[in-house]
C-alpha positions as protocol buffer text, in pm:
chain_id: "A"
residue {
  index: 1
  type: GLY
  ca { x: 12364 y: 9416 z: -4619 }
}
residue {
  index: 2
  type: GLN
  ca { x: 12588 y: 9118 z: -4669 }
}
residue {
  index: 3
  type: ALA
  ca { x: 12434 y: 8776 z: -4615 }
}
residue {
  index: 4
  type: GLN
  ca { x: 12572 y: 8606 z: -4304 }
}
residue {
  index: 5
  type: GLY
  ca { x: 12321 y: 8343 z: -4197 }
}
residue {
  index: 6
  type: ALA
  ca { x: 12474 y: 8046 z: -4019 }
}
residue {
  index: 7
  type: THR
  ca { x: 12823 y: 8193 z: -4054 }
}
residue {
  index: 8
  type: ARG
  ca { x: 12716 y: 8446 z: -3788 }
}
residue {
  index: 9
  type: HIS
  ca { x: 12549 y: 8235 z: -3516 }
}
residue {
  index: 10
  type: GLY
  ca { x: 12619 y: 7877 z: -3624 }
}
residue {
  index: 11
  type: ASN
  ca { x: 12422 y: 7620 z: -3820 }
}
residue {
  index: 12
  type: ASP
  ca { x: 12086 y: 7547 z: -3656 }
}
residue {
  index: 13
  type: GLY
  ca { x: 11901 y: 7375 z: -3941 }
}
residue {
  index: 14
  type: SER
  ca { x: 11848 y: 7003 z: -3884 }
}
residue {
  index: 15
  type: PRO
  ca { x: 11921 y: 6765 z: -4174 }
}
residue {
  index: 16
  type: VAL
  ca { x: 11640 y: 6565 z: -4331 }
}
residue {
  index: 17
  type: ILE
  ca { x: 11632 y: 6192 z: -4409 }
}
residue {
  index: 18
  type: GLU
  ca { x: 11478 y: 6063 z: -4730 }
}
residue {
  index: 19
  type: GLY
  ca { x: 11512 y: 5686 z: -4773 }
}
residue {
  index: 20
  type: GLU
  ca { x: 11886 y: 5608 z: -4760 }
}
residue {
  index: 21
  type: LYS
  ca { x: 11979 y: 5973 z: -4809 }
}
residue {
  index: 22
  type: LEU
  ca { x: 12057 y: 6237 z: -4547 }
}
residue {
  index: 23
  type: ILE
  ca { x: 12043 y: 6594 z: -4680 }
}
residue {
  index: 24
  type: ALA
  ca { x: 12215 y: 6875 z: -4488 }
}
residue {
  index: 25
  type: LEU
  ca { x: 12255 y: 7245 z: -4560 }
}
residue {
  index: 26
  type: VAL
  ca { x: 12630 y: 7259 z: -4513 }
}
residue {
  index: 27
  type: GLY
  ca { x: 12656 y: 7607 z: -4661 }
}
residue {
  index: 28
  type: GLY
  ca { x: 12987 y: 7567 z: -4841 }
}
residue {
  index: 29
  type: THR
  ca { x: 13060 y: 7811 z: -5121 }
}
residue {
  index: 30
  type: ASN
  ca { x: 13271 y: 7542 z: -5294 }
}
residue {
  index: 31
  type: ARG
  ca { x: 12948 y: 7406 z: -5445 }
}
residue {
  index: 32
  type: ALA
  ca { x: 12864 y: 7244 z: -5111 }
}
residue {
  index: 33
  type: GLY
  ca { x: 12569 y: 7459 z: -5008 }
}
residue {
  index: 34
  type: VAL
  ca { x: 12352 y: 7148 z: -4999 }
}
residue {
  index: 35
  type: VAL
  ca { x: 12515 y: 6807 z: -4947 }
}
residue {
  index: 36
  type: CYS
  ca { x: 12357 y: 6462 z: -4970 }
}
residue {
  index: 37
  type: PHE
  ca { x: 12511 y: 6179 z: -4765 }
}
residue {
  index: 38
  type: ASN
  ca { x: 12448 y: 5807 z: -4738 }
}
residue {
  index: 39
  type: LYS
  ca { x: 12278 y: 5802 z: -4398 }
}
residue {
  index: 40
  type: LYS
  ca { x: 12447 y: 5476 z: -4291 }
}
residue {
  index: 41
  type: THR
  ca { x: 12804 y: 5532 z: -4406 }
}
residue {
  index: 42
  type: GLY
  ca { x: 12837 y: 5911 z: -4428 }
}
residue {
  index: 43
  type: HIS
  ca { x: 12962 y: 5881 z: -4787 }
}
residue {
  index: 44
  type: VAL
  ca { x: 12897 y: 6196 z: -4990 }
}
residue {
  index: 45
  type: LEU
  ca { x: 12657 y: 6117 z: -5275 }
}
residue {
  index: 46
  type: TRP
  ca { x: 12647 y: 6466 z: -5423 }
}
residue {
  index: 47
  type: LYS
  ca { x: 12714 y: 6835 z: -5351 }
}
residue {
  index: 48
  type: SER
  ca { x: 12518 y: 7126 z: -5497 }
}
residue {
  index: 49
  type: GLN
  ca { x: 12510 y: 7507 z: -5514 }
}
residue {
  index: 50
  type: GLU
  ca { x: 12738 y: 7783 z: -5390 }
}
residue {
  index: 51
  type: GLU
  ca { x: 12491 y: 7895 z: -5126 }
}
residue {
  index: 52
  type: ILE
  ca { x: 12550 y: 8006 z: -4767 }
}
residue {
  index: 53
  type: ALA
  ca { x: 12328 y: 7828 z: -4513 }
}
residue {
  index: 54
  type: ALA
  ca { x: 12079 y: 8025 z: -4308 }
}
residue {
  index: 55
  type: TYR
  ca { x: 11911 y: 7872 z: -3997 }
}
residue {
  index: 56
  type: SER
  ca { x: 11627 y: 7690 z: -4167 }
}
residue {
  index: 57
  type: PRO
  ca { x: 11621 y: 7311 z: -4216 }
}
residue {
  index: 58
  type: PRO
  ca { x: 11556 y: 7156 z: -4561 }
}
residue {
  index: 59
  type: VAL
  ca { x: 11236 y: 6967 z: -4635 }
}
residue {
  index: 60
  type: VAL
  ca { x: 11152 y: 6703 z: -4894 }
}
residue {
  index: 61
  type: SER
  ca { x: 10816 y: 6731 z: -5066 }
}
residue {
  index: 62
  type: GLU
  ca { x: 10635 y: 6655 z: -5391 }
}
residue {
  index: 63
  type: ILE
  ca { x: 10571 y: 6961 z: -5607 }
}
residue {
  index: 64
  type: ASN
  ca { x: 10416 y: 6929 z: -5952 }
}
residue {
  index: 65
  type: GLY
  ca { x: 10463 y: 6553 z: -5947 }
}
residue {
  index: 66
  type: THR
  ca { x: 10835 y: 6566 z: -5859 }
}
residue {
  index: 67
  type: ARG
  ca { x: 10965 y: 6481 z: -5512 }
}
residue {
  index: 68
  type: GLN
  ca { x: 11235 y: 6737 z: -5440 }
}
residue {
  index: 69
  type: ILE
  ca { x: 11442 y: 6914 z: -5178 }
}
residue {
  index: 70
  type: VAL
  ca { x: 11327 y: 7261 z: -5071 }
}
residue {
  index: 71
  type: ALA
  ca { x: 11595 y: 7470 z: -4901 }
}
residue {
  index: 72
  type: PHE
  ca { x: 11565 y: 7821 z: -4753 }
}
residue {
  index: 73
  type: MET
  ca { x: 11922 y: 7949 z: -4780 }
}
residue {
  index: 74
  type: ALA
  ca { x: 12083 y: 8280 z: -4684 }
}
residue {
  index: 75
  type: SER
  ca { x: 12012 y: 8444 z: -5020 }
}
residue {
  index: 76
  type: ALA
  ca { x: 11744 y: 8233 z: -5187 }
}
residue {
  index: 77
  type: LEU
  ca { x: 11475 y: 7968 z: -5171 }
}
residue {
  index: 78
  type: LEU
  ca { x: 11577 y: 7663 z: -5376 }
}
residue {
  index: 79
  type: GLY
  ca { x: 11428 y: 7349 z: -5524 }
}
residue {
  index: 80
  type: LEU
  ca { x: 11679 y: 7068 z: -5594 }
}
residue {
  index: 81
  type: ASP
  ca { x: 11656 y: 6729 z: -5760 }
}
residue {
  index: 82
  type: LEU
  ca { x: 11687 y: 6442 z: -5512 }
}
residue {
  index: 83
  type: THR
  ca { x: 11889 y: 6219 z: -5743 }
}
residue {
  index: 84
  type: ASP
  ca { x: 12189 y: 6439 z: -5817 }
}
residue {
  index: 85
  type: GLY
  ca { x: 12114 y: 6775 z: -5656 }
}
residue {
  index: 86
  type: HIS
  ca { x: 12082 y: 6978 z: -5973 }
}
residue {
  index: 87
  type: LEU
  ca { x: 11890 y: 7304 z: -5944 }
}
residue {
  index: 88
  type: LEU
  ca { x: 11522 y: 7290 z: -6041 }
}
residue {
  index: 89
  type: TRP
  ca { x: 11425 y: 7647 z: -5945 }
}
residue {
  index: 90
  type: ARG
  ca { x: 11557 y: 7942 z: -5741 }
}
residue {
  index: 91
  type: LEU
  ca { x: 11387 y: 8248 z: -5591 }
}
residue {
  index: 92
  type: PRO
  ca { x: 11627 y: 8518 z: -5459 }
}
residue {
  index: 93
  type: LEU
  ca { x: 11530 y: 8631 z: -5107 }
}
residue {
  index: 94
  type: LYS
  ca { x: 11767 y: 8858 z: -4920 }
}
residue {
  index: 95
  type: THR
  ca { x: 11761 y: 9025 z: -4579 }
}
residue {
  index: 96
  type: SER
  ca { x: 12022 y: 9226 z: -4394 }
}
residue {
  index: 97
  type: LEU
  ca { x: 12175 y: 8942 z: -4190 }
}
residue {
  index: 98
  type: ALA
  ca { x: 12009 y: 8645 z: -4366 }
}
residue {
  index: 99
  type: ARG
  ca { x: 11813 y: 8559 z: -4053 }
}
residue {
  index: 100
  type: HIS
  ca { x: 11606 y: 8303 z: -4241 }
}
residue {
  index: 101
  type: ILE
  ca { x: 11480 y: 8063 z: -3975 }
}
residue {
  index: 102
  type: THR
  ca { x: 11135 y: 7932 z: -4060 }
}
residue {
  index: 103
  type: THR
  ca { x: 11097 y: 7584 z: -4204 }
}
residue {
  index: 104
  type: PRO
  ca { x: 10956 y: 7594 z: -4560 }
}
residue {
  index: 105
  type: VAL
  ca { x: 10592 y: 7484 z: -4577 }
}
residue {
  index: 106
  type: VAL
  ca { x: 10468 y: 7323 z: -4899 }
}
residue {
  index: 107
  type: ILE
  ca { x: 10099 y: 7340 z: -4992 }
}
residue {
  index: 108
  type: GLY
  ca { x: 10020 y: 7210 z: -5340 }
}
residue {
  index: 109
  type: ASP
  ca { x: 10243 y: 7386 z: -5593 }
}
residue {
  index: 110
  type: SER
  ca { x: 10349 y: 7662 z: -5354 }
}
residue {
  index: 111
  type: VAL
  ca { x: 10617 y: 7706 z: -5088 }
}
residue {
  index: 112
  type: TYR
  ca { x: 10576 y: 7945 z: -4796 }
}
residue {
  index: 113
  type: VAL
  ca { x: 10870 y: 8100 z: -4610 }
}
residue {
  index: 114
  type: ALA
  ca { x: 10897 y: 8405 z: -4389 }
}
residue {
  index: 115
  type: SER
  ca { x: 11131 y: 8642 z: -4211 }
}
residue {
  index: 116
  type: HIS
  ca { x: 11091 y: 8940 z: -3980 }
}
residue {
  index: 117
  type: GLU
  ca { x: 11198 y: 9166 z: -4269 }
}
residue {
  index: 118
  type: PHE
  ca { x: 11018 y: 9056 z: -4584 }
}
residue {
  index: 119
  type: ALA
  ca { x: 10727 y: 8887 z: -4398 }
}
residue {
  index: 120
  type: LEU
  ca { x: 10546 y: 8582 z: -4540 }
}
residue {
  index: 121
  type: VAL
  ca { x: 10612 y: 8497 z: -4905 }
}
residue {
  index: 122
  type: ARG
  ca { x: 10423 y: 8263 z: -5133 }
}
residue {
  index: 123
  type: ALA
  ca { x: 10649 y: 8113 z: -5400 }
}
residue {
  index: 124
  type: ARG
  ca { x: 10451 y: 7934 z: -5671 }
}
residue {
  index: 125
  type: ILE
  ca { x: 10633 y: 7672 z: -5877 }
}
residue {
  index: 126
  type: SER
  ca { x: 10527 y: 7587 z: -6231 }
}
residue {
  index: 127
  type: LYS
  ca { x: 10648 y: 7309 z: -6458 }
}
residue {
  index: 128
  type: ALA
  ca { x: 10690 y: 7337 z: -6835 }
}
residue {
  index: 129
  type: ASN
  ca { x: 10864 y: 7134 z: -7104 }
}
residue {
  index: 130
  type: GLU
  ca { x: 11189 y: 7323 z: -7049 }
}
residue {
  index: 131
  type: GLY
  ca { x: 11185 y: 7274 z: -6671 }
}
residue {
  index: 132
  type: TYR
  ca { x: 11057 y: 7470 z: -6372 }
}
residue {
  index: 133
  type: SER
  ca { x: 10986 y: 7834 z: -6302 }
}
residue {
  index: 134
  type: VAL
  ca { x: 10909 y: 8012 z: -5974 }
}
residue {
  index: 135
  type: VAL
  ca { x: 10714 y: 8333 z: -5910 }
}
residue {
  index: 136
  type: GLN
  ca { x: 10675 y: 8527 z: -5586 }
}
residue {
  index: 137
  type: GLU
  ca { x: 10297 y: 8566 z: -5585 }
}
residue {
  index: 138
  type: TRP
  ca { x: 10244 y: 8775 z: -5273 }
}
residue {
  index: 139
  type: THR
  ca { x: 10395 y: 8904 z: -4949 }
}
residue {
  index: 140
  type: LEU
  ca { x: 10194 y: 8939 z: -4627 }
}
residue {
  index: 141
  type: LYS
  ca { x: 10316 y: 9165 z: -4344 }
}
residue {
  index: 142
  type: ASP
  ca { x: 10045 y: 9034 z: -4106 }
}
residue {
  index: 143
  type: ALA
  ca { x: 10236 y: 8706 z: -4109 }
}
residue {
  index: 144
  type: ALA
  ca { x: 10595 y: 8822 z: -4061 }
}
residue {
  index: 145
  type: PHE
  ca { x: 10684 y: 8494 z: -3891 }
}
residue {
  index: 146
  type: ASN
  ca { x: 11018 y: 8553 z: -3723 }
}
residue {
  index: 147
  type: PHE
  ca { x: 11171 y: 8234 z: -3588 }
}
residue {
  index: 148
  type: ALA
  ca { x: 10876 y: 8017 z: -3489 }
}
residue {
  index: 149
  type: SER
  ca { x: 10780 y: 7806 z: -3791 }
}
residue {
  index: 150
  type: PRO
  ca { x: 10413 y: 7790 z: -3896 }
}
residue {
  index: 151
  type: VAL
  ca { x: 10219 y: 7473 z: -3975 }
}
residue {
  index: 152
  type: ALA
  ca { x: 9965 y: 7399 z: -4247 }
}
residue {
  index: 153
  type: VAL
  ca { x: 9620 y: 7243 z: -4221 }
}
residue {
  index: 154
  type: GLY
  ca { x: 9454 y: 7233 z: -4559 }
}
residue {
  index: 155
  type: GLU
  ca { x: 9517 y: 7566 z: -4732 }
}
residue {
  index: 156
  type: TYR
  ca { x: 9563 y: 7759 z: -4408 }
}
residue {
  index: 157
  type: LEU
  ca { x: 9878 y: 7843 z: -4214 }
}
residue {
  index: 158
  type: TYR
  ca { x: 9885 y: 7875 z: -3835 }
}
residue {
  index: 159
  type: GLY
  ca { x: 10170 y: 8045 z: -3655 }
}
residue {
  index: 160
  type: VAL
  ca { x: 10304 y: 8327 z: -3438 }
}
residue {
  index: 161
  type: GLY
  ca { x: 10253 y: 8675 z: -3580 }
}
residue {
  index: 162
  type: PRO
  ca { x: 10471 y: 8984 z: -3545 }
}
residue {
  index: 163
  type: SER
  ca { x: 10260 y: 9132 z: -3262 }
}
residue {
  index: 164
  type: LYS
  ca { x: 10295 y: 8840 z: -3018 }
}
residue {
  index: 165
  type: ASN
  ca { x: 9976 y: 8695 z: -3159 }
}
residue {
  index: 166
  type: LEU
  ca { x: 9856 y: 8357 z: -3280 }
}
residue {
  index: 167
  type: VAL
  ca { x: 9740 y: 8390 z: -3640 }
}
residue {
  index: 168
  type: CYS
  ca { x: 9565 y: 8195 z: -3913 }
}
residue {
  index: 169
  type: ILE
  ca { x: 9649 y: 8282 z: -4273 }
}
residue {
  index: 170
  type: ASP
  ca { x: 9434 y: 8211 z: -4578 }
}
residue {
  index: 171
  type: THR
  ca { x: 9702 y: 8115 z: -4832 }
}
residue {
  index: 172
  type: VAL
  ca { x: 9464 y: 8126 z: -5129 }
}
residue {
  index: 173
  type: ALA
  ca { x: 9357 y: 8486 z: -5067 }
}
residue {
  index: 174
  type: GLY
  ca { x: 9688 y: 8587 z: -4913 }
}
residue {
  index: 175
  type: LYS
  ca { x: 9525 y: 8750 z: -4611 }
}
residue {
  index: 176
  type: LEU
  ca { x: 9479 y: 8718 z: -4236 }
}
residue {
  index: 177
  type: ALA
  ca { x: 9188 y: 8493 z: -4137 }
}
residue {
  index: 178
  type: TRP
  ca { x: 9209 y: 8561 z: -3762 }
}
residue {
  index: 179
  type: SER
  ca { x: 9441 y: 8684 z: -3489 }
}
residue {
  index: 180
  type: LYS
  ca { x: 9445 y: 8611 z: -3116 }
}
residue {
  index: 181
  type: GLU
  ca { x: 9651 y: 8798 z: -2857 }
}
residue {
  index: 182
  type: GLY
  ca { x: 9728 y: 8733 z: -2492 }
}
residue {
  index: 183
  type: TYR
  ca { x: 9933 y: 8413 z: -2488 }
}
residue {
  index: 184
  type: PHE
  ca { x: 10288 y: 8546 z: -2484 }
}
residue {
  index: 185
  type: THR
  ca { x: 10471 y: 8710 z: -2195 }
}
residue {
  index: 186
  type: SER
  ca { x: 10830 y: 8667 z: -2311 }
}
residue {
  index: 187
  type: ALA
  ca { x: 11058 y: 8930 z: -2159 }
}
residue {
  index: 188
  type: ALA
  ca { x: 11290 y: 8890 z: -2459 }
}
residue {
  index: 189
  type: GLY
  ca { x: 11052 y: 9089 z: -2676 }
}
residue {
  index: 190
  type: LYS
  ca { x: 11004 y: 8799 z: -2917 }
}
residue {
  index: 191
  type: ALA
  ca { x: 10716 y: 8553 z: -2917 }
}
residue {
  index: 192
  type: TRP
  ca { x: 10770 y: 8183 z: -2975 }
}
residue {
  index: 193
  type: ALA
  ca { x: 10543 y: 7880 z: -3001 }
}
residue {
  index: 194
  type: SER
  ca { x: 10594 y: 7535 z: -3143 }
}
residue {
  index: 195
  type: MET
  ca { x: 10301 y: 7367 z: -3315 }
}
residue {
  index: 196
  type: ILE
  ca { x: 10214 y: 7003 z: -3388 }
}
residue {
  index: 197
  type: VAL
  ca { x: 9916 y: 6925 z: -3611 }
}
residue {
  index: 198
  type: MET
  ca { x: 9689 y: 6659 z: -3464 }
}
residue {
  index: 199
  type: GLY
  ca { x: 9404 y: 6601 z: -3704 }
}
residue {
  index: 200
  type: LYS
  ca { x: 9160 y: 6889 z: -3668 }
}
residue {
  index: 201
  type: ASN
  ca { x: 9354 y: 7038 z: -3377 }
}
residue {
  index: 202
  type: ILE
  ca { x: 9696 y: 7193 z: -3318 }
}
residue {
  index: 203
  type: LEU
  ca { x: 9901 y: 7123 z: -3006 }
}
residue {
  index: 204
  type: THR
  ca { x: 10083 y: 7446 z: -2923 }
}
residue {
  index: 205
  type: LEU
  ca { x: 10362 y: 7504 z: -2668 }
}
residue {
  index: 206
  type: THR
  ca { x: 10419 y: 7873 z: -2595 }
}
residue {
  index: 207
  type: ASP
  ca { x: 10745 y: 8035 z: -2486 }
}
residue {
  index: 208
  type: GLY
  ca { x: 10598 y: 8076 z: -2136 }
}
residue {
  index: 209
  type: GLY
  ca { x: 10543 y: 7700 z: -2102 }
}
residue {
  index: 210
  type: GLN
  ca { x: 10167 y: 7689 z: -2167 }
}
residue {
  index: 211
  type: LEU
  ca { x: 10046 y: 7386 z: -2359 }
}
residue {
  index: 212
  type: LEU
  ca { x: 9738 y: 7470 z: -2566 }
}
residue {
  index: 213
  type: LEU
  ca { x: 9508 y: 7256 z: -2774 }
}
residue {
  index: 214
  type: ILE
  ca { x: 9350 y: 7484 z: -3033 }
}
residue {
  index: 215
  type: ALA
  ca { x: 9118 y: 7413 z: -3324 }
}
residue {
  index: 216
  type: ALA
  ca { x: 9256 y: 7416 z: -3677 }
}
residue {
  index: 217
  type: ASP
  ca { x: 8957 y: 7625 z: -3775 }
}
residue {
  index: 218
  type: PRO
  ca { x: 9001 y: 7917 z: -4017 }
}
residue {
  index: 219
  type: LYS
  ca { x: 8667 y: 8071 z: -3914 }
}
residue {
  index: 220
  type: ASP
  ca { x: 8771 y: 8169 z: -3563 }
}
residue {
  index: 221
  type: PHE
  ca { x: 9019 y: 8101 z: -3284 }
}
residue {
  index: 222
  type: GLN
  ca { x: 8905 y: 7825 z: -3048 }
}
residue {
  index: 223
  type: GLU
  ca { x: 9092 y: 7703 z: -2741 }
}
residue {
  index: 224
  type: HIS
  ca { x: 8995 y: 7352 z: -2630 }
}
residue {
  index: 225
  type: SER
  ca { x: 9227 y: 7319 z: -2331 }
}
residue {
  index: 226
  type: ARG
  ca { x: 9525 y: 7479 z: -2161 }
}
residue {
  index: 227
  type: ALA
  ca { x: 9784 y: 7372 z: -1902 }
}
residue {
  index: 228
  type: GLN
  ca { x: 10104 y: 7518 z: -1757 }
}
residue {
  index: 229
  type: VAL
  ca { x: 10356 y: 7240 z: -1820 }
}
residue {
  index: 230
  type: CYS
  ca { x: 10704 y: 7394 z: -1807 }
}
residue {
  index: 231
  type: GLY
  ca { x: 10903 y: 7715 z: -1782 }
}
residue {
  index: 232
  type: PHE
  ca { x: 11051 y: 7948 z: -2042 }
}
residue {
  index: 233
  type: ASN
  ca { x: 11153 y: 7767 z: -2362 }
}
residue {
  index: 234
  type: TRP
  ca { x: 11231 y: 7808 z: -2730 }
}
residue {
  index: 235
  type: CYS
  ca { x: 11229 y: 7434 z: -2798 }
}
residue {
  index: 236
  type: TYR
  ca { x: 11028 y: 7203 z: -3020 }
}
residue {
  index: 237
  type: PRO
  ca { x: 10870 y: 6912 z: -2834 }
}
residue {
  index: 238
  type: ALA
  ca { x: 10841 y: 6563 z: -2982 }
}
residue {
  index: 239
  type: TYR
  ca { x: 10522 y: 6358 z: -2975 }
}
residue {
  index: 240
  type: ALA
  ca { x: 10502 y: 5978 z: -2986 }
}
residue {
  index: 241
  type: LYS
  ca { x: 10235 y: 5729 z: -2875 }
}
residue {
  index: 242
  type: GLY
  ca { x: 10045 y: 5965 z: -2650 }
}
residue {
  index: 243
  type: GLN
  ca { x: 10358 y: 6109 z: -2490 }
}
residue {
  index: 244
  type: LEU
  ca { x: 10505 y: 6455 z: -2533 }
}
residue {
  index: 245
  type: PHE
  ca { x: 10877 y: 6501 z: -2476 }
}
residue {
  index: 246
  type: LEU
  ca { x: 10988 y: 6859 z: -2409 }
}
residue {
  index: 247
  type: ARG
  ca { x: 11244 y: 7068 z: -2226 }
}
residue {
  index: 248
  type: ASP
  ca { x: 11265 y: 7415 z: -2084 }
}
residue {
  index: 249
  type: ASN
  ca { x: 11566 y: 7604 z: -1948 }
}
residue {
  index: 250
  type: ARG
  ca { x: 11581 y: 7376 z: -1644 }
}
residue {
  index: 251
  type: GLU
  ca { x: 11492 y: 7017 z: -1730 }
}
residue {
  index: 252
  type: LEU
  ca { x: 11381 y: 6751 z: -1977 }
}
residue {
  index: 253
  type: MET
  ca { x: 11041 y: 6599 z: -1919 }
}
residue {
  index: 254
  type: CYS
  ca { x: 10784 y: 6358 z: -2061 }
}
residue {
  index: 255
  type: LEU
  ca { x: 10411 y: 6426 z: -2040 }
}
residue {
  index: 256
  type: LYS
  ca { x: 10134 y: 6174 z: -2096 }
}
residue {
  index: 257
  type: LEU
  ca { x: 9854 y: 6337 z: -2293 }
}
residue {
  index: 258
  type: LEU
  ca { x: 9508 y: 6216 z: -2193 }
}
residue {
  index: 259
  type: PRO
  ca { x: 9216 y: 6226 z: -2440 }
}
């Protein structure tokens, strides 16, 4: 099918700030797929690529010694130079409606993205004298992350699997480490959870408003604590200085997290 991405439901991907730069996935086919602005003045520093935006935000990360922009667009996963936006590498990834939502996760020399159609993909980036190359190393259906982005702790990914399950993925082996069911009751037929890494633990807010503290342990699922804190939500909370700011479909609230 034809890629639609953000042209269908609107642009949901947040921009990212790197120093004095603000990078946004504008999605213009007039070589304005990715645009870099001066964050203080709004002046356009550079434009790059004829790529349609999906729903995923860009990230900035160091890969093979080069700090770069990683963007999950409607038709491809890209790596761009921070200075002028020139293309470093590109991996074509297409789905029927370009519903690419998950935030790219960088672990070492690899980038992980997912969709409900092609599941979880590991894209490994290599550097040679002539530049960069990218190879799709594996695809994992057990981790068909749909629209809740996973998080990384070490070489393991934690996220929401396709069967309304919390999962841990061994990225080295490309296989499921564990799966845990029973935390999602969404009537919409889709499971959501936001995750914040806190050292050896992961703070997880489910779509039903349960706040979980689970261990970032690839050996087995471990729940340390659980509390019902809000109603139905598909929203990422924000954590700062012991306080968690979140909202559901009724109100905005601030919770004080006690050790």
